[in-house]
Short mmCIF file of C-alpha atoms in Angstrom, two decimals:
data_model
loop_
_atom_site.label_atom_id
_atom_site.label_comp_id
_atom_site.label_asym_id
_atom_site.label_seq_id
_atom_site.Cartn_x
_atom_site.Cartn_y
_atom_site.Cartn_z
CA UNK A 1 -11.21 35.15 -16.31
CA UNK A 2 -7.99 33.69 -14.94
CA UNK A 3 -7.30 30.01 -15.19
CA UNK A 4 -6.75 28.40 -11.79
CA UNK A 5 -3.23 27.02 -11.47
CA UNK A 6 -2.69 23.72 -9.68
CA UNK A 7 -0.06 24.43 -7.03
CA UNK A 8 0.02 20.87 -5.68
CA UNK A 9 3.62 19.57 -5.64
CA UNK A 10 4.16 17.26 -8.62
CA UNK A 11 4.87 14.19 -6.47
CA UNK A 12 1.55 14.65 -4.63
CA UNK A 13 -0.65 15.00 -7.71
CA UNK A 14 -2.92 12.07 -8.47
CA UNK A 15 -1.69 9.94 -11.38
CA UNK A 16 -4.98 8.07 -11.77
CA UNK A 17 -8.31 7.92 -10.02
CA UNK A 18 -11.37 5.73 -10.33
CA UNK A 19 -14.66 4.98 -8.62
CA UNK A 20 -14.78 1.25 -7.82
CA UNK A 21 -18.25 -0.10 -7.18
CA UNK A 22 -17.18 -3.60 -6.08
CA UNK A 23 -14.33 -5.19 -4.12
CA UNK A 24 -13.27 -6.94 -7.35
CA UNK A 25 -13.00 -3.60 -9.17
CA UNK A 26 -10.97 -2.19 -6.27
CA UNK A 27 -8.59 -5.16 -6.45
CA UNK A 28 -8.19 -4.76 -10.22
CA UNK A 29 -7.31 -1.07 -9.84
CA UNK A 30 -4.63 -1.83 -7.22
CA UNK A 31 -3.19 -4.72 -9.24
CA UNK A 32 -3.08 -2.51 -12.33
CA UNK A 33 -1.26 0.25 -10.43
CA UNK A 34 1.36 -2.14 -9.08
CA UNK A 35 1.88 -3.94 -12.38
CA UNK A 36 2.25 -0.65 -14.28
CA UNK A 37 4.89 0.66 -11.88
CA UNK A 38 7.44 -2.15 -11.44
CA UNK A 39 10.05 0.39 -10.35
CA UNK A 40 8.15 0.72 -7.06
CA UNK A 41 8.39 -2.14 -4.61
CA UNK A 42 6.87 -0.32 -1.60
CA UNK A 43 3.23 0.76 -1.68
CA UNK A 44 1.28 2.70 0.90
CA UNK A 45 -2.40 1.80 1.21
CA UNK A 46 -4.22 4.69 2.86
CA UNK A 47 -7.85 5.12 3.81
CA UNK A 48 -10.25 4.93 6.73
CA UNK A 49 -11.20 1.73 8.53
CA UNK A 50 -13.25 -0.50 6.27
CA UNK A 51 -12.23 1.25 3.07
CA UNK A 52 -10.67 -1.81 1.43
CA UNK A 53 -6.95 -1.80 2.22
CA UNK A 54 -6.86 -5.46 3.26
CA UNK A 55 -9.26 -6.39 0.45
CA UNK A 56 -6.77 -4.83 -1.96
CA UNK A 57 -3.90 -6.79 -0.44
CA UNK A 58 -5.89 -10.02 -0.78
CA UNK A 59 -6.44 -9.28 -4.48
CA UNK A 60 -2.72 -8.69 -4.97
CA UNK A 61 -1.92 -11.93 -3.11
CA UNK A 62 -4.28 -13.92 -5.36
CA UNK A 63 -2.77 -12.24 -8.44
CA UNK A 64 0.69 -13.33 -7.26
CA UNK A 65 -0.48 -16.92 -6.77
CA UNK A 66 -0.50 -17.04 -2.96
CA UNK A 67 -2.76 -19.93 -1.99
CA UNK A 68 -5.16 -19.98 0.93
CA UNK A 69 -6.58 -17.22 3.03
CA UNK A 70 -4.71 -13.95 3.35
CA UNK A 71 -5.63 -12.26 6.61
CA UNK A 72 -4.79 -8.86 7.97
CA UNK A 73 -1.75 -8.78 10.25
CA UNK A 74 -3.63 -6.48 12.63
CA UNK A 75 -2.15 -8.10 15.74
CA UNK A 76 1.05 -9.59 14.33
CA UNK A 77 1.69 -6.29 12.48
CA UNK A 78 3.59 -7.98 9.62
CA UNK A 79 3.09 -11.06 7.44
CA UNK A 80 5.37 -12.28 4.69
CA UNK A 81 4.41 -14.67 1.90
CA UNK A 82 7.02 -16.41 -0.26
CA UNK A 83 6.51 -16.00 -3.97
CA UNK A 84 7.41 -18.40 -6.76
CA UNK A 85 8.02 -17.38 -10.37
CA UNK A 86 7.26 -13.73 -9.68
CA UNK A 87 9.33 -10.56 -10.06
CA UNK A 88 9.52 -10.37 -6.25
CA UNK A 89 10.71 -13.02 -3.80
CA UNK A 90 8.05 -12.24 -1.20
CA UNK A 91 4.96 -10.19 -0.51
CA UNK A 92 5.20 -8.37 2.81
CA UNK A 93 1.93 -7.09 4.27
CA UNK A 94 2.20 -4.59 7.13
CA UNK A 95 -0.73 -3.25 9.14
CA UNK A 96 0.54 -0.41 11.32
CA UNK A 97 -2.85 0.42 12.86
CA UNK A 98 -1.90 -0.86 16.32
CA UNK A 99 1.71 0.36 16.39
CA UNK A 100 2.15 2.77 19.25
CA UNK A 101 5.79 3.84 18.95
CA UNK A 102 9.00 3.37 16.96
CA UNK A 103 10.31 0.61 19.21
CA UNK A 104 7.36 -1.57 18.23
CA UNK A 105 8.10 -1.56 14.50
CA UNK A 106 11.89 -1.51 14.76
CA UNK A 107 11.91 -5.17 15.81
CA UNK A 108 9.69 -6.34 12.95
CA UNK A 109 12.39 -6.30 10.28
CA UNK A 110 10.53 -3.65 8.32
CA UNK A 111 13.72 -1.76 7.54
CA UNK A 112 15.14 -4.89 5.90
CA UNK A 113 11.86 -5.56 4.07
CA UNK A 114 11.75 -2.14 2.42
CA UNK A 115 15.49 -2.05 1.72
CA UNK A 116 15.26 -5.24 -0.36
CA UNK A 117 13.90 -4.35 -3.79
CA UNK A 118 13.06 -8.02 -4.32
CA UNK A 119 10.20 -7.65 -1.81
CA UNK A 120 6.81 -6.24 -2.68
CA UNK A 121 5.78 -4.38 0.50
CA UNK A 122 2.19 -3.23 1.06
CA UNK A 123 1.76 -1.00 4.10
CA UNK A 124 -1.60 -0.14 5.65
CA UNK A 125 -1.61 2.95 7.88
CA UNK A 126 1.91 4.16 6.94
CA UNK A 127 1.21 7.50 8.60
CA UNK A 128 1.34 5.66 11.95
CA UNK A 129 5.04 4.84 11.45
CA UNK A 130 6.61 8.13 12.53
CA UNK A 131 10.26 8.64 11.74
CA UNK A 132 10.46 5.66 9.37
CA UNK A 133 12.85 6.27 6.47
CA UNK A 134 10.77 5.28 3.42
CA UNK A 135 12.34 4.66 0.04
CA UNK A 136 10.52 6.05 -3.01
CA UNK A 137 7.11 4.43 -2.96
CA UNK A 138 3.70 4.38 -4.55
CA UNK A 139 0.60 5.46 -2.72
CA UNK A 140 -2.95 4.27 -3.15
CA UNK A 141 -5.62 6.27 -1.34
CA UNK A 142 -9.03 4.67 -0.87
CA UNK A 143 -11.96 6.88 0.12
CA UNK A 144 -15.46 5.67 0.91
CA UNK A 145 -17.96 7.44 -1.34
CA UNK A 146 -21.66 6.83 -2.04
CA UNK A 147 -21.91 3.68 -4.12
CA UNK A 148 -18.34 2.47 -3.72
CA UNK A 149 -14.76 3.59 -3.26
CA UNK A 150 -12.78 6.38 -4.87
CA UNK A 151 -9.30 5.02 -5.45
CA UNK A 152 -6.47 7.39 -6.25
CA UNK A 153 -2.96 6.48 -7.32
CA UNK A 154 -0.29 8.96 -6.26
#
């Protein structure tokens, strides 16, 4: 019997995966991924509507000491939060769900955000930003499964 060979390109292979049964567990997984990969300052958060992308961002914001309510920038598309005594100077949260074309995101300052390694940039719906020149980044994929969320770090 032949052993099946994984032909997935190395950069697309999952590095870690977990089933998270609660929003708190989901947040802990995402925080752990970010803290274990300080060389990455841009993170894609991918998954269907309601999977926990914004919940994950809220957990990261609390971890970084951002006070108050962190809301999704669904209509503003981008929100930045100043950070104090952290490895990054600001957390930038982008929700590209409503972006219709390149002109819409070009005026947001996203190019500057991702170019500055002192920013931690979390991007929901990155696949909706066609033609954007991404630096090396981390990717967290959240899938809805019975009993929770399957979270995969790529």
